[in-house]
XYZ file of C-alpha atoms in Angstrom:
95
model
C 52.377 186.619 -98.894
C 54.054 187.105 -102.421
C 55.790 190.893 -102.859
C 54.096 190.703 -106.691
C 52.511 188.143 -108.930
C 50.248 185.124 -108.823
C 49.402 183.550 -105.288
C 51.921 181.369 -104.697
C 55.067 182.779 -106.111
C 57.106 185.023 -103.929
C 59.271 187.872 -106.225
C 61.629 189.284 -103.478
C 64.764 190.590 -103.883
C 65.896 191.324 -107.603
C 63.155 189.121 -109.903
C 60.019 190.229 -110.276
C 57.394 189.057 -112.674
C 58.645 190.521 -115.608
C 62.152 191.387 -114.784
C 65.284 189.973 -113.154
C 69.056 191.100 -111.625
C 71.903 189.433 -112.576
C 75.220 189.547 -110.683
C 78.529 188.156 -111.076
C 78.056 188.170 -114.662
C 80.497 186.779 -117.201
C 81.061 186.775 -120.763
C 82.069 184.661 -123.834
C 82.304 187.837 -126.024
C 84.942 189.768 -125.242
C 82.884 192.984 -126.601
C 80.146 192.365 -124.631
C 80.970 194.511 -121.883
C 79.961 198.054 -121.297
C 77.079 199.609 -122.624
C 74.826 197.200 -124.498
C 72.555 199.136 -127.395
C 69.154 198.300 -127.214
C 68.456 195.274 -128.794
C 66.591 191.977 -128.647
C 67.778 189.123 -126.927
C 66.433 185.761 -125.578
C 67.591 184.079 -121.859
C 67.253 180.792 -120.923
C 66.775 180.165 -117.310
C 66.861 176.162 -116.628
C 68.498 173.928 -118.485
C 66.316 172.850 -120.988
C 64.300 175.981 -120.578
C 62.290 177.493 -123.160
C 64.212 180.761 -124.849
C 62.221 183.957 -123.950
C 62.535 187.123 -125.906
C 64.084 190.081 -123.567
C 66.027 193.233 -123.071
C 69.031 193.668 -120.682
C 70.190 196.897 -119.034
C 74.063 197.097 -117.599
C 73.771 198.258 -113.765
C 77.611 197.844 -113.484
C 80.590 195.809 -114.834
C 79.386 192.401 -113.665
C 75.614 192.969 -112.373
C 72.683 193.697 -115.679
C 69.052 193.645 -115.097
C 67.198 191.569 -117.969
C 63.803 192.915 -118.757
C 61.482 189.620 -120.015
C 58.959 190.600 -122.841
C 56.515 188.543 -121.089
C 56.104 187.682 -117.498
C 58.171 184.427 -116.247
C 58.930 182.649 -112.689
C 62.479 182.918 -111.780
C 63.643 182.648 -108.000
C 67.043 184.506 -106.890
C 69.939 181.768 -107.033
C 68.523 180.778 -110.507
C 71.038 180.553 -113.606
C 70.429 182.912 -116.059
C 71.975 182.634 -120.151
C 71.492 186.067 -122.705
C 72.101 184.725 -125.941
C 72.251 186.915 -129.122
C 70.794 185.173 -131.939
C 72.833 181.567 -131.646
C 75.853 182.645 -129.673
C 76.200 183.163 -125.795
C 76.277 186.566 -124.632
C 76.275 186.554 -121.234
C 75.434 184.555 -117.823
C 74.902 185.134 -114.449
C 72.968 184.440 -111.608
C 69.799 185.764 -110.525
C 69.964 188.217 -107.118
């Protein structure tokens, strides 16, 4: 039986319908780490994926939680990229 969302679709773990953690995060950006203001970002979770609008919060130095403006599917062991406008911000993997 799913923890939350549609029949079907199990969220355990770190995803949920609208949100997911990230660990063993790395960065192109050198200034990316630490506190990230808030600020409007879009992730794309498969290759080829569509780009979805979010938010991320920093939990620690490598593990962020990335808060989806709408609800998507994403299983733990997914690939996650934050991109700010054009340019890679981030990527991780979903917990």
């Amino acid at each position: 039986m799913p923890v939350d969302g549609p029949v079907g679709i199990r969220h355990g773990g770190g995803e949920s319908a609208n949100r997911a953690l990230v660990w063993n995060v790395e960065t192109c950006n050198s200034d990316a780490k630490g506190e990230i203001k808030e600020k409007k970002y879009t992730a794309q979770i498969r290759y080829h994926g569509e780009f979805l609008e979010c938010k991320i919060k920093i939990l620690e130095k490598n593990k962020i939680e990335v808060i989806f403006k709408k609800p998507v599917l994403v299983a733990g062991g997914q690939s996650i990229v934050v991109y700010d406008k054009e340019f890679v911000l981030l990527g991780g993997v979903v917990v």
